[in-house]
Structure formats: C-alpha cells, structure tokens
PDB file of C-alpha atoms and ligand atoms in Angstrom:
ATOM      1  CA  MET C 735      11.750  18.374 -10.774  1.00 97.00           C
ATOM      2  CA  ARG C 736      10.228  17.125 -13.952  1.00 98.00           C
ATOM      3  CA  VAL C 737       6.595  15.965 -14.509  1.00 98.00           C
ATOM      4  CA  VAL C 738       6.161  13.254 -17.137  1.00 98.00           C
ATOM      5  CA  LYS C 739       2.713  12.278 -18.337  1.00 98.00           C
ATOM      6  CA  SER C 740       3.437  10.002 -21.256  1.00 98.00           C
ATOM      7  CA  VAL C 741       4.401   6.300 -20.968  1.00 98.00           C
ATOM      8  CA  SER C 742       6.743   6.432 -23.955  1.00 98.00           C
ATOM      9  CA  THR C 743       8.622   9.530 -22.671  1.00 98.00           C
ATOM     10  CA  MET C 744       8.979   7.963 -19.213  1.00 98.00           C
ATOM     11  CA  GLN C 745      10.244   4.722 -20.709  1.00 98.00           C
ATOM     12  CA  ARG C 746      12.703   6.541 -22.996  1.00 98.00           C
ATOM     13  CA  LEU C 747      14.101   8.606 -20.082  1.00 98.00           C
ATOM     14  CA  ALA C 748      14.375   5.559 -17.834  1.00 98.00           C
ATOM     15  CA  ARG C 749      16.134   3.552 -20.557  1.00 98.00           C
ATOM     16  CA  ASN C 750      18.675   6.371 -21.078  1.00 98.00           C
ATOM     17  CA  TRP C 751      19.385   6.613 -17.329  1.00 98.00           C
ATOM     18  CA  ARG C 752      19.850   2.879 -17.043  1.00 98.00           C
ATOM     19  CA  ARG C 753      22.115   2.742 -20.054  1.00 98.00           C
ATOM     20  CA  ARG C 754      24.341   5.371 -18.388  1.00 98.00           C
ATOM     21  CA  GLY C 755      24.404   3.405 -15.125  1.00 98.00           C
ATOM     22  CA  VAL C 756      22.243   5.868 -13.218  1.00 98.00           C
ATOM     23  CA  ARG C 757      20.450   4.215 -10.304  1.00 98.00           C
ATOM     24  CA  ILE C 758      16.645   4.603 -10.285  1.00 98.00           C
ATOM     25  CA  GLY C 759      14.719   4.555  -7.045  1.00 98.00           C
ATOM     26  CA  PHE C 760      10.931   4.397  -7.384  1.00 99.00           C
ATOM     27  CA  VAL C 761       7.950   5.125  -5.200  1.00 99.00           C
ATOM     28  CA  PRO C 762       4.556   4.169  -6.680  1.00 98.00           C
ATOM     29  CA  THR C 763       1.625   6.120  -5.151  1.00 98.00           C
ATOM     30  CA  MET C 764      -1.930   7.084  -5.819  1.00 98.00           C
ATOM     31  CA  GLY C 765      -1.220  10.698  -4.810  1.00 98.00           C
ATOM     32  CA  TYR C 766      -2.757  12.762  -2.032  1.00 97.00           C
ATOM     33  CA  LEU C 767       0.626  12.303  -0.334  1.00 98.00           C
ATOM     34  CA  HIS C 768       1.231  12.474   3.407  1.00 97.00           C
ATOM     35  CA  ALA C 769       4.233  12.056   5.764  1.00 97.00           C
ATOM     36  CA  GLY C 770       4.159   8.279   5.156  1.00 98.00           C
ATOM     37  CA  HIS C 771       4.813   8.852   1.427  1.00 98.00           C
ATOM     38  CA  VAL C 772       7.417  11.456   2.222  1.00 98.00           C
ATOM     39  CA  SER C 773       9.325   8.893   4.245  1.00 98.00           C
ATOM     40  CA  LEU C 774       9.166   6.452   1.312  1.00 98.00           C
ATOM     41  CA  ILE C 775      10.523   9.119  -1.087  1.00 98.00           C
ATOM     42  CA  GLN C 776      13.317   9.996   1.308  1.00 98.00           C
ATOM     43  CA  ARG C 777      14.232   6.304   1.544  1.00 98.00           C
ATOM     44  CA  ALA C 778      14.269   6.037  -2.285  1.00 98.00           C
ATOM     45  CA  ARG C 779      16.543   9.118  -2.286  1.00 98.00           C
ATOM     46  CA  ARG C 780      19.009   7.400   0.001  1.00 98.00           C
ATOM     47  CA  ILE C 781      18.912   4.226  -2.060  1.00 98.00           C
ATOM     48  CA  ALA C 782      19.435   6.098  -5.377  1.00 98.00           C
ATOM     49  CA  GLY C 783      22.233   8.208  -3.927  1.00 97.00           C
ATOM     50  CA  LYS C 784      22.998  11.737  -4.961  1.00 93.00           C
ATOM     51  CA  ASN C 785      23.776  10.776  -8.564  1.00 97.00           C
ATOM     52  CA  GLY C 786      20.705   8.624  -8.880  1.00 98.00           C
ATOM     53  CA  ILE C 787      17.140   9.455  -9.970  1.00 98.00           C
ATOM     54  CA  VAL C 788      14.089   9.223  -7.755  1.00 98.00           C
ATOM     55  CA  ILE C 789      10.760   8.755  -9.581  1.00 99.00           C
ATOM     56  CA  VAL C 790       7.427   9.045  -7.835  1.00 99.00           C
ATOM     57  CA  SER C 791       4.368   7.858  -9.782  1.00 98.00           C
ATOM     58  CA  ILE C 792       1.002   9.421  -9.012  1.00 98.00           C
ATOM     59  CA  TYR C 793      -1.808   7.441 -10.562  1.00 98.00           C
ATOM     60  CA  VAL C 794      -5.188   6.437  -9.075  1.00 98.00           C
ATOM     61  CA  ASN C 795      -5.434   2.973 -10.536  1.00 97.00           C
ATOM     62  CA  PRO C 796      -9.033   2.101 -11.406  1.00 96.00           C
ATOM     63  CA  ALA C 797      -8.236  -1.605 -11.730  1.00 96.00           C
ATOM     64  CA  GLN C 798      -7.616  -1.997  -7.989  1.00 97.00           C
ATOM     65  CA  PHE C 799     -10.991  -0.523  -6.909  1.00 96.00           C
ATOM     66  CA  GLY C 800     -14.125  -2.662  -6.681  1.00 95.00           C
ATOM     67  CA  PRO C 801     -17.332  -1.408  -8.260  1.00 93.00           C
ATOM     68  CA  ALA C 802     -18.782  -0.155  -4.936  1.00 91.00           C
ATOM     69  CA  GLU C 803     -15.489   1.366  -3.714  1.00 94.00           C
ATOM     70  CA  ASP C 804     -14.230   4.954  -3.507  1.00 92.00           C
ATOM     71  CA  LEU C 805     -12.552   5.398  -6.964  1.00 96.00           C
ATOM     72  CA  SER C 806     -14.653   8.437  -7.938  1.00 94.00           C
ATOM     73  CA  ARG C 807     -14.133  10.250  -4.643  1.00 94.00           C
ATOM     74  CA  TYR C 808     -10.518   9.234  -4.014  1.00 95.00           C
ATOM     75  CA  PRO C 809      -8.828  12.505  -2.856  1.00 96.00           C
ATOM     76  CA  ARG C 810      -6.528  14.311  -5.278  1.00 97.00           C
ATOM     77  CA  ASP C 811      -4.326  17.401  -4.909  1.00 97.00           C
ATOM     78  CA  PHE C 812      -1.564  17.489  -7.538  1.00 98.00           C
ATOM     79  CA  ASP C 813      -0.135  20.893  -6.559  1.00 98.00           C
ATOM     80  CA  ARG C 814       0.354  19.801  -2.955  1.00 98.00           C
ATOM     81  CA  ASP C 815       1.784  16.437  -4.090  1.00 98.00           C
ATOM     82  CA  TRP C 816       4.210  18.319  -6.339  1.00 98.00           C
ATOM     83  CA  GLN C 817       5.482  20.390  -3.391  1.00 98.00           C
ATOM     84  CA  LEU C 818       5.888  17.334  -1.125  1.00 98.00           C
ATOM     85  CA  CYS C 819       7.748  15.367  -3.806  1.00 98.00           C
ATOM     86  CA  ARG C 820      10.131  18.247  -4.360  1.00 98.00           C
ATOM     87  CA  GLN C 821      10.767  18.730  -0.666  1.00 97.00           C
ATOM     88  CA  ALA C 822      11.299  15.021  -0.171  1.00 98.00           C
ATOM     89  CA  GLY C 823      13.951  14.908  -2.908  1.00 97.00           C
ATOM     90  CA  ALA C 824      12.175  13.405  -5.928  1.00 98.00           C
ATOM     91  CA  ASP C 825      13.528  14.146  -9.416  1.00 98.00           C
ATOM     92  CA  VAL C 826      10.591  13.077 -11.505  1.00 98.00           C
ATOM     93  CA  ILE C 827       6.781  12.729 -11.036  1.00 98.00           C
ATOM     94  CA  PHE C 828       5.314  10.223 -13.445  1.00 98.00           C
ATOM     95  CA  ALA C 829       1.624  11.109 -13.659  1.00 98.00           C
ATOM     96  CA  PRO C 830      -0.077   9.277 -16.521  1.00 98.00           C
ATOM     97  CA  ASN C 831      -3.858   9.270 -17.221  1.00 97.00           C
ATOM     98  CA  ASP C 832      -6.122   6.237 -17.773  1.00 96.00           C
ATOM     99  CA  ALA C 833      -5.783   6.402 -21.538  1.00 95.00           C
ATOM    100  CA  GLN C 834      -1.972   6.125 -21.180  1.00 96.00           C
ATOM    101  CA  MET C 835      -2.091   3.255 -18.688  1.00 97.00           C
ATOM    102  CA  TYR C 836      -5.003   1.223 -20.019  1.00 95.00           C
ATOM    103  CA  PRO C 837      -5.372   2.132 -23.719  1.00 92.00           C
ATOM    104  CA  GLY C 838      -8.521   0.771 -25.216  1.00 87.00           C
ATOM    105  CA  GLN C 839      -9.933  -0.592 -22.005  1.00 82.00           C
ATOM    106  CA  GLY C 840     -13.584  -1.360 -22.459  1.00 75.00           C
ATOM    107  CA  GLU C 841     -13.026  -1.514 -26.202  1.00 80.00           C
ATOM    108  CA  GLY C 842     -11.331  -4.863 -25.982  1.00 76.00           C
ATOM    109  CA  ARG C 843      -7.817  -3.539 -26.607  1.00 85.00           C
ATOM    110  CA  TYR C 844      -6.635  -4.033 -23.046  1.00 89.00           C
ATOM    111  CA  SER C 845      -6.843  -7.574 -21.716  1.00 92.00           C
ATOM    112  CA  THR C 846      -3.675  -8.594 -19.845  1.00 94.00           C
ATOM    113  CA  TYR C 847      -3.443  -8.859 -16.030  1.00 96.00           C
ATOM    114  CA  VAL C 848      -0.952 -10.160 -13.510  1.00 98.00           C
ATOM    115  CA  VAL C 849      -2.384 -12.378 -10.798  1.00 98.00           C
ATOM    116  CA  GLU C 850      -0.680 -13.724  -7.700  1.00 98.00           C
ATOM    117  CA  GLU C 851      -2.542 -16.707  -6.537  1.00 97.00           C
ATOM    118  CA  ARG C 852      -1.492 -17.541  -2.967  1.00 96.00           C
ATOM    119  CA  LEU C 853      -0.626 -14.633  -0.652  1.00 97.00           C
ATOM    120  CA  SER C 854      -3.338 -12.498  -2.205  1.00 97.00           C
ATOM    121  CA  ARG C 855      -6.229 -14.780  -1.318  1.00 95.00           C
ATOM    122  CA  SER C 856      -6.874 -13.967   2.349  1.00 97.00           C
ATOM    123  CA  MET C 857      -7.671 -10.708   4.186  1.00 98.00           C
ATOM    124  CA  GLU C 858      -7.630  -7.801   1.690  1.00 98.00           C
ATOM    125  CA  GLY C 859      -7.992 -10.290  -1.160  1.00 97.00           C
ATOM    126  CA  GLN C 860     -11.025 -11.854   0.409  1.00 97.00           C
ATOM    127  CA  SER C 861     -12.703  -8.547   1.230  1.00 97.00           C
ATOM    128  CA  ARG C 862     -11.757  -6.916  -2.050  1.00 96.00           C
ATOM    129  CA  PRO C 863     -11.706  -9.778  -4.621  1.00 96.00           C
ATOM    130  CA  THR C 864     -10.200  -7.916  -7.610  1.00 96.00           C
ATOM    131  CA  HIS C 865      -7.942  -5.579  -5.623  1.00 98.00           C
ATOM    132  CA  PHE C 866      -4.622  -7.417  -5.820  1.00 98.00           C
ATOM    133  CA  ARG C 867      -5.049  -8.284  -9.468  1.00 98.00           C
ATOM    134  CA  GLY C 868      -5.276  -4.519 -10.050  1.00 98.00           C
ATOM    135  CA  VAL C 869      -2.241  -3.811  -7.817  1.00 98.00           C
ATOM    136  CA  THR C 870       0.037  -6.455  -9.341  1.00 98.00           C
ATOM    137  CA  THR C 871      -0.991  -5.457 -12.874  1.00 98.00           C
ATOM    138  CA  ILE C 872      -0.303  -1.755 -12.349  1.00 98.00           C
ATOM    139  CA  VAL C 873       2.917  -2.317 -10.419  1.00 98.00           C
ATOM    140  CA  ALA C 874       4.230  -4.679 -13.113  1.00 98.00           C
ATOM    141  CA  LYS C 875       3.345  -2.057 -15.763  1.00 98.00           C
ATOM    142  CA  LEU C 876       5.008   0.684 -13.768  1.00 98.00           C
ATOM    143  CA  PHE C 877       8.156  -1.397 -13.328  1.00 99.00           C
ATOM    144  CA  ASN C 878       8.255  -1.920 -17.119  1.00 98.00           C
ATOM    145  CA  ILE C 879       7.903   1.802 -17.677  1.00 98.00           C
ATOM    146  CA  VAL C 880      10.091   3.261 -14.902  1.00 98.00           C
ATOM    147  CA  LEU C 881      12.753   0.485 -14.950  1.00 98.00           C
ATOM    148  CA  PRO C 882      13.636   0.937 -11.272  1.00 98.00           C
ATOM    149  CA  ASP C 883      16.648  -0.670  -9.526  1.00 98.00           C
ATOM    150  CA  ALA C 884      14.674  -0.450  -6.266  1.00 98.00           C
ATOM    151  CA  ALA C 885      11.066   0.323  -5.366  1.00 99.00           C
ATOM    152  CA  VAL C 886       9.860   1.395  -1.880  1.00 98.00           C
ATOM    153  CA  PHE C 887       6.516   0.322  -0.428  1.00 98.00           C
ATOM    154  CA  GLY C 888       4.929   1.084   2.940  1.00 98.00           C
ATOM    155  CA  ALA C 889       4.534  -1.564   5.653  1.00 98.00           C
ATOM    156  CA  LYS C 890       0.975  -0.284   6.373  1.00 98.00           C
ATOM    157  CA  ASP C 891      -0.068  -2.247   3.297  1.00 98.00           C
ATOM    158  CA  PHE C 892       1.684  -5.324   4.579  1.00 98.00           C
ATOM    159  CA  GLN C 893      -0.086  -7.860   2.395  1.00 98.00           C
ATOM    160  CA  GLN C 894       0.387  -5.697  -0.694  1.00 98.00           C
ATOM    161  CA  ALA C 895       4.124  -5.535  -0.015  1.00 98.00           C
ATOM    162  CA  ALA C 896       4.264  -9.346   0.320  1.00 98.00           C
ATOM    163  CA  VAL C 897       2.221  -9.926  -2.851  1.00 98.00           C
ATOM    164  CA  ILE C 898       4.485  -7.583  -4.832  1.00 98.00           C
ATOM    165  CA  GLN C 899       7.604  -9.180  -3.384  1.00 98.00           C
ATOM    166  CA  ARG C 900       6.268 -12.557  -4.495  1.00 98.00           C
ATOM    167  CA  MET C 901       5.381 -11.222  -7.965  1.00 98.00           C
ATOM    168  CA  VAL C 902       8.897  -9.891  -8.345  1.00 98.00           C
ATOM    169  CA  GLN C 903      10.405 -13.235  -7.394  1.00 98.00           C
ATOM    170  CA  ASP C 904       8.027 -15.355  -9.433  1.00 98.00           C
ATOM    171  CA  LEU C 905       8.282 -13.193 -12.620  1.00 98.00           C
ATOM    172  CA  ASN C 906      11.972 -12.355 -12.236  1.00 98.00           C
ATOM    173  CA  PHE C 907      11.643  -8.595 -12.192  1.00 98.00           C
ATOM    174  CA  PRO C 908      15.165  -7.184 -11.611  1.00 98.00           C
ATOM    175  CA  VAL C 909      13.853  -4.814  -8.911  1.00 98.00           C
ATOM    176  CA  LYS C 910      14.806  -4.722  -5.230  1.00 98.00           C
ATOM    177  CA  ILE C 911      11.720  -4.310  -3.074  1.00 98.00           C
ATOM    178  CA  VAL C 912      12.163  -2.242   0.061  1.00 98.00           C
ATOM    179  CA  VAL C 913       9.442  -2.133   2.722  1.00 98.00           C
ATOM    180  CA  ALA C 914       9.579   0.985   4.901  1.00 98.00           C
ATOM    181  CA  PRO C 915       7.945   1.324   8.339  1.00 98.00           C
ATOM    182  CA  THR C 916       4.453   2.689   8.847  1.00 98.00           C
ATOM    183  CA  VAL C 917       4.360   6.355   9.769  1.00 98.00           C
ATOM    184  CA  ARG C 918       1.760   7.244  12.442  1.00 98.00           C
ATOM    185  CA  GLU C 919      -0.040  10.320  13.726  1.00 98.00           C
ATOM    186  CA  THR C 920       0.924  11.235  17.326  1.00 98.00           C
ATOM    187  CA  ASP C 921      -2.089   9.314  18.588  1.00 98.00           C
ATOM    188  CA  GLY C 922      -1.090   6.110  16.756  1.00 98.00           C
ATOM    189  CA  LEU C 923      -3.405   6.261  13.700  1.00 98.00           C
ATOM    190  CA  ALA C 924      -1.491   4.964  10.649  1.00 98.00           C
ATOM    191  CA  MET C 925      -1.119   7.678   8.032  1.00 98.00           C
ATOM    192  CA  SER C 926      -3.396   7.047   5.022  1.00 97.00           C
ATOM    193  CA  SER C 927      -4.820   9.208   2.270  1.00 95.00           C
ATOM    194  CA  ARG C 928      -8.241   7.791   3.282  1.00 96.00           C
ATOM    195  CA  ASN C 929      -7.973   9.375   6.804  1.00 97.00           C
ATOM    196  CA  LYS C 930      -9.270  12.483   5.014  1.00 96.00           C
ATOM    197  CA  TYR C 931     -12.711  10.913   4.811  1.00 97.00           C
ATOM    198  CA  LEU C 932     -13.025  10.712   8.641  1.00 98.00           C
ATOM    199  CA  ASP C 933     -15.328  13.328  10.169  1.00 98.00           C
ATOM    200  CA  ALA C 934     -14.624  15.029  13.557  1.00 98.00           C
ATOM    201  CA  SER C 935     -16.362  12.314  15.552  1.00 98.00           C
ATOM    202  CA  GLN C 936     -14.875   9.369  13.626  1.00 98.00           C
ATOM    203  CA  ARG C 937     -11.252  10.638  13.673  1.00 98.00           C
ATOM    204  CA  PRO C 938     -10.582   9.975  17.394  1.00 98.00           C
ATOM    205  CA  GLN C 939     -12.363   6.618  17.187  1.00 98.00           C
ATOM    206  CA  ALA C 940     -10.012   5.578  14.346  1.00 98.00           C
ATOM    207  CA  THR C 941      -7.124   5.185  16.773  1.00 98.00           C
ATOM    208  CA  VAL C 942      -8.842   1.977  17.864  1.00 98.00           C
ATOM    209  CA  LEU C 943      -7.021   0.054  15.075  1.00 98.00           C
ATOM    210  CA  TRP C 944      -3.679   0.929  16.600  1.00 98.00           C
ATOM    211  CA  LYS C 945      -4.935   0.471  20.165  1.00 98.00           C
ATOM    212  CA  VAL C 946      -6.149  -3.028  19.373  1.00 98.00           C
ATOM    213  CA  ILE C 947      -2.668  -4.010  18.078  1.00 98.00           C
ATOM    214  CA  GLN C 948      -1.168  -2.686  21.322  1.00 98.00           C
ATOM    215  CA  ARG C 949      -3.756  -4.645  23.270  1.00 98.00           C
ATOM    216  CA  ALA C 950      -2.902  -7.841  21.402  1.00 98.00           C
ATOM    217  CA  LYS C 951       0.811  -7.235  22.009  1.00 98.00           C
ATOM    218  CA  ALA C 952       0.168  -6.793  25.736  1.00 98.00           C
ATOM    219  CA  ALA C 953      -1.910  -9.971  25.837  1.00 98.00           C
ATOM    220  CA  VAL C 954       0.933 -11.950  24.231  1.00 97.00           C
ATOM    221  CA  LYS C 955       3.528 -10.400  26.521  1.00 97.00           C
ATOM    222  CA  ASN C 956       1.550 -11.055  29.683  1.00 97.00           C
ATOM    223  CA  SER C 957       0.762 -14.629  28.874  1.00 96.00           C
ATOM    224  CA  SER C 958       3.166 -17.482  29.638  1.00 94.00           C
ATOM    225  CA  ARG C 959       1.352 -19.728  27.152  1.00 94.00           C
ATOM    226  CA  PRO C 960       0.311 -19.386  23.494  1.00 95.00           C
ATOM    227  CA  LEU C 961      -3.103 -17.727  23.206  1.00 98.00           C
ATOM    228  CA  ALA C 962      -6.061 -19.181  21.323  1.00 98.00           C
ATOM    229  CA  ALA C 963      -6.419 -17.015  18.203  1.00 98.00           C
ATOM    230  CA  GLU C 964     -10.171 -17.338  18.042  1.00 98.00           C
ATOM    231  CA  LYS C 965     -10.739 -16.217  21.621  1.00 98.00           C
ATOM    232  CA  LEU C 966      -8.339 -13.253  21.196  1.00 98.00           C
ATOM    233  CA  ARG C 967     -10.011 -12.297  17.936  1.00 98.00           C
ATOM    234  CA  ARG C 968     -13.434 -12.194  19.608  1.00 98.00           C
ATOM    235  CA  GLU C 969     -12.097 -10.058  22.457  1.00 98.00           C
ATOM    236  CA  LEU C 970     -10.419  -7.608  20.086  1.00 98.00           C
ATOM    237  CA  LYS C 971     -13.460  -7.410  17.850  1.00 98.00           C
ATOM    238  CA  ALA C 972     -15.653  -6.531  20.847  1.00 98.00           C
ATOM    239  CA  PHE C 973     -13.083  -3.935  21.914  1.00 98.00           C
ATOM    240  CA  ILE C 974     -13.127  -2.254  18.506  1.00 98.00           C
ATOM    241  CA  GLN C 975     -16.886  -2.325  18.241  1.00 95.00           C
ATOM    242  CA  ARG C 976     -17.265  -0.446  21.479  1.00 97.00           C
ATOM    243  CA  GLN C 977     -16.581   2.592  19.281  1.00 98.00           C
ATOM    244  CA  PRO C 978     -19.988   3.662  17.968  1.00 98.00           C
ATOM    245  CA  ALA C 979     -18.722   4.357  14.401  1.00 98.00           C
ATOM    246  CA  ALA C 980     -16.554   1.201  14.092  1.00 98.00           C
ATOM    247  CA  ARG C 981     -17.363  -2.096  12.356  1.00 98.00           C
ATOM    248  CA  VAL C 982     -14.745  -4.828  12.029  1.00 98.00           C
ATOM    249  CA  ASP C 983     -14.168  -6.293   8.560  1.00 98.00           C
ATOM    250  CA  TYR C 984     -11.489  -8.805   9.635  1.00 98.00           C
ATOM    251  CA  ILE C 985      -8.875  -9.419  12.281  1.00 98.00           C
ATOM    252  CA  GLN C 986      -6.344 -12.060  11.220  1.00 98.00           C
ATOM    253  CA  PHE C 987      -3.424 -13.712  13.040  1.00 98.00           C
ATOM    254  CA  PHE C 988      -0.955 -15.282  10.613  1.00 98.00           C
ATOM    255  CA  ASP C 989       2.605 -16.344   9.819  1.00 97.00           C
ATOM    256  CA  ALA C 990       4.273 -13.311   8.162  1.00 96.00           C
ATOM    257  CA  GLN C 991       6.202 -15.531   5.694  1.00 93.00           C
ATOM    258  CA  THR C 992       3.541 -17.943   4.519  1.00 93.00           C
ATOM    259  CA  PHE C 993       0.423 -15.809   5.275  1.00 95.00           C
ATOM    260  CA  GLU C 994      -1.154 -19.009   6.697  1.00 95.00           C
ATOM    261  CA  PRO C 995      -3.573 -18.193   9.553  1.00 97.00           C
ATOM    262  CA  VAL C 996      -2.473 -19.537  12.959  1.00 98.00           C
ATOM    263  CA  ARG C 997      -4.621 -21.092  15.653  1.00 97.00           C
ATOM    264  CA  THR C 998      -2.414 -20.027  18.481  1.00 98.00           C
ATOM    265  CA  VAL C 999      -0.829 -16.597  18.913  1.00 98.00           C
ATOM    266  CA  THR C1000       2.683 -16.141  20.290  1.00 97.00           C
ATOM    267  CA  GLY C1001       5.477 -13.533  20.100  1.00 96.00           C
ATOM    268  CA  GLY C1002       6.305 -13.062  16.389  1.00 97.00           C
ATOM    269  CA  THR C1003       2.795 -13.848  15.117  1.00 98.00           C
ATOM    270  CA  HIS C1004       1.546 -11.109  12.769  1.00 98.00           C
ATOM    271  CA  ILE C1005      -1.793  -9.380  13.175  1.00 98.00           C
ATOM    272  CA  ALA C1006      -3.618  -7.489  10.444  1.00 98.00           C
ATOM    273  CA  LEU C1007      -7.042  -5.941  10.543  1.00 98.00           C
ATOM    274  CA  ALA C1008      -9.501  -3.881   8.579  1.00 98.00           C
ATOM    275  CA  ALA C1009     -12.339  -1.901  10.079  1.00 98.00           C
ATOM    276  CA  PHE C1010     -14.900   0.567   8.808  1.00 98.00           C
ATOM    277  CA  LEU C1011     -15.272   3.915  10.602  1.00 98.00           C
ATOM    278  CA  GLY C1012     -18.585   4.944   9.150  1.00 97.00           C
ATOM    279  CA  ASN C1013     -18.072   4.351   5.427  1.00 96.00           C
ATOM    280  CA  THR C1014     -14.264   4.662   5.589  1.00 97.00           C
ATOM    281  CA  ARG C1015     -12.345   1.370   5.498  1.00 97.00           C
ATOM    282  CA  LEU C1016      -8.967   1.520   7.258  1.00 98.00           C
ATOM    283  CA  ILE C1017      -6.300  -1.166   7.687  1.00 98.00           C
ATOM    284  CA  ASP C1018      -3.341  -1.654  10.005  1.00 98.00           C
ATOM    285  CA  ASN C1019      -0.966  -4.413  11.084  1.00 98.00           C
ATOM    286  CA  GLY C1020       1.901  -5.285  13.364  1.00 98.00           C
ATOM    287  CA  THR C1021       4.094  -8.026  14.761  1.00 98.00           C
ATOM    288  CA  LEU C1022       3.058  -9.323  18.190  1.00 97.00           C
TER     289      LEU C1022
HETATM  290  O1  PAF X 351      -0.235   1.485  -2.244  1.00 72.52           O
HETATM  291  C1  PAF X 351      -0.708   2.188  -3.184  1.00 72.52           C
HETATM  292  O2  PAF X 351      -0.812   3.404  -3.103  1.00 72.52           O
HETATM  293  C2  PAF X 351      -1.114   1.474  -4.460  1.00 72.52           C
HETATM  294  O3  PAF X 351      -1.696   0.227  -4.181  1.00 72.52           O
HETATM  295  C3  PAF X 351       0.033   1.325  -5.495  1.00 72.52           C
HETATM  296  C4  PAF X 351       1.142   0.437  -4.985  1.00 72.52           C
HETATM  297  C5  PAF X 351       0.548   2.701  -5.828  1.00 72.52           C
HETATM  298  C6  PAF X 351      -0.526   0.703  -6.784  1.00 72.52           C
HETATM  299  O4  PAF X 351      -1.509   1.482  -7.353  1.00 72.52           O
END
C-alpha cells in the first residue's frame, strides 16, 4: 500500500490509471478510522474489482469546522489508520497537509468554494452554518485530484451524502456516489470517530440517539393514522433529555428526497437528529 502526500503526485498517478482504464474506487475520510470506515473501504474494493485501485483519503478538513468546534482536538492516529486501510483492501492512502490542500489560505491565494444551496440549509447546515460549504469544497477538490469512478460515503451522515449527490449532479462530476449503511456498536450507537470523546458515564447514555429512532419507528408502526410531527418531536426530545448528559440540538422529520420537513409522520418518513452528550455532538438518522 502506497502513501501519497502531494496533490500533484496523486493527480498524476490517478490520471495514469484512468488512461489505462483502471477503475478507481474512493473513500474520503478524516482519519481515526473505525469499523464503519472499514465497511466503506471494503465496498470500494468490491466496486473497483481486483484489477482496480482503492484510494482512501485521510485529511482533517479545517474548512468544515466552525470556529468553536473540535478541529484542534479531532482525534488522529495515522499508524492505526494505515493498518486498517491495508486490512480492508486499500491500495493508496492520500494524506495531504493543509498547505497542499489550501495553498495560501489566509494570504488571499485561496478563495474558491463550492456551495450547495438547498439540501444543505436545514439540520446540520443550520446548526453548523459553514460546514457543508467546507464539505462540498473539499470533496470537489478531492474528486479533481483522485479522479474516482465511484466514491463511497456512509449513511450516518445522511444529509452530507445527499448534498454531495446533488453537487455531483449539478456540477456534472463523472463520479458514481455510493451510500453504504451505518455500522453500529452492539448496543446500537452509530460508529463515529467522535465517540472517542465520550467518557465512561456518557458512553452508555449515547445509545439514546439510536433508541429514540427505534421509539419513533414503533410509534409509527403502532399507529393506524399519520402522527403529528411536532407532538412526536416533543415526546422524543423529552425522552432523550431524561439522560443527564444529553441535550438535543435538533430532531427533524423530513422527506428523504426533497429534505422538506413534514408535518405528519408516516412509514417512509425520514428522521435525523443531533444531540450533545456533554460537549460531544453526535448525529444519527433512519427511515421510519
Ligand atoms: O464524512 C467525512 O469524514 C468528511 O465530511 C469528508 C466527506 C471526508 C470530507 O472531509
């Protein structure tokens, strides 16, 4: 497995592979990999086939963090990531630094961003106003550097996957976007690099995000009529906040295609939520 740090080297390699008809499967990550990422890499391996190339990028993208967020303490462990990438079947790790990705930022020599203006407005976009601009910009840049045929994203970041899918359509990137299922711990907690921040008392409480999705599913299943979204939201919020460390950021019911919020909840409605456990912000989602 090869580690590439320079943008120009990565682009040159990718161009050569594409010219020779080699399929490139791509998994963009911010590192500190877990079993969820491993499943994305394995999926990319299957897509690329045994003659293809699987590239995993590891880059903690400053542009998608707000000023008061966890950029400086975001967990990193390159040696462990390297092992996991190799075991999962990656061929290349692309691990650039900030100077490679945003040359001249702050000195006025970096000033171009990609902005999706519809799907990115609600939920994560409302709570983290510059987040999706950072995500779409870095993913567009990575696509131009790695030149993938297909890129795999996790369903845990459901809105991110939809925003990227829309960017790819709107800007005609020749990249197939694959969304792979969320991988969970045995108690239901969605795998996330940020779970590392949870202390021993917060960790069991964090399962409440998953429990609340199950609770909403049961409510929909047991009701013969559509449920009022506002009432259900209030009930679920109270359920979460029974955990002493938990504070709800948002609970949203919406149409998974349009991302428009719905007033009534039925089978097929999508739920997404964000909650703080202490200072750690976690997200999860599911179809009801
Ligand atoms: O999902 C992530 O880890 C990041 O948002 C991504 C897609 C790698 C862009 O930095």
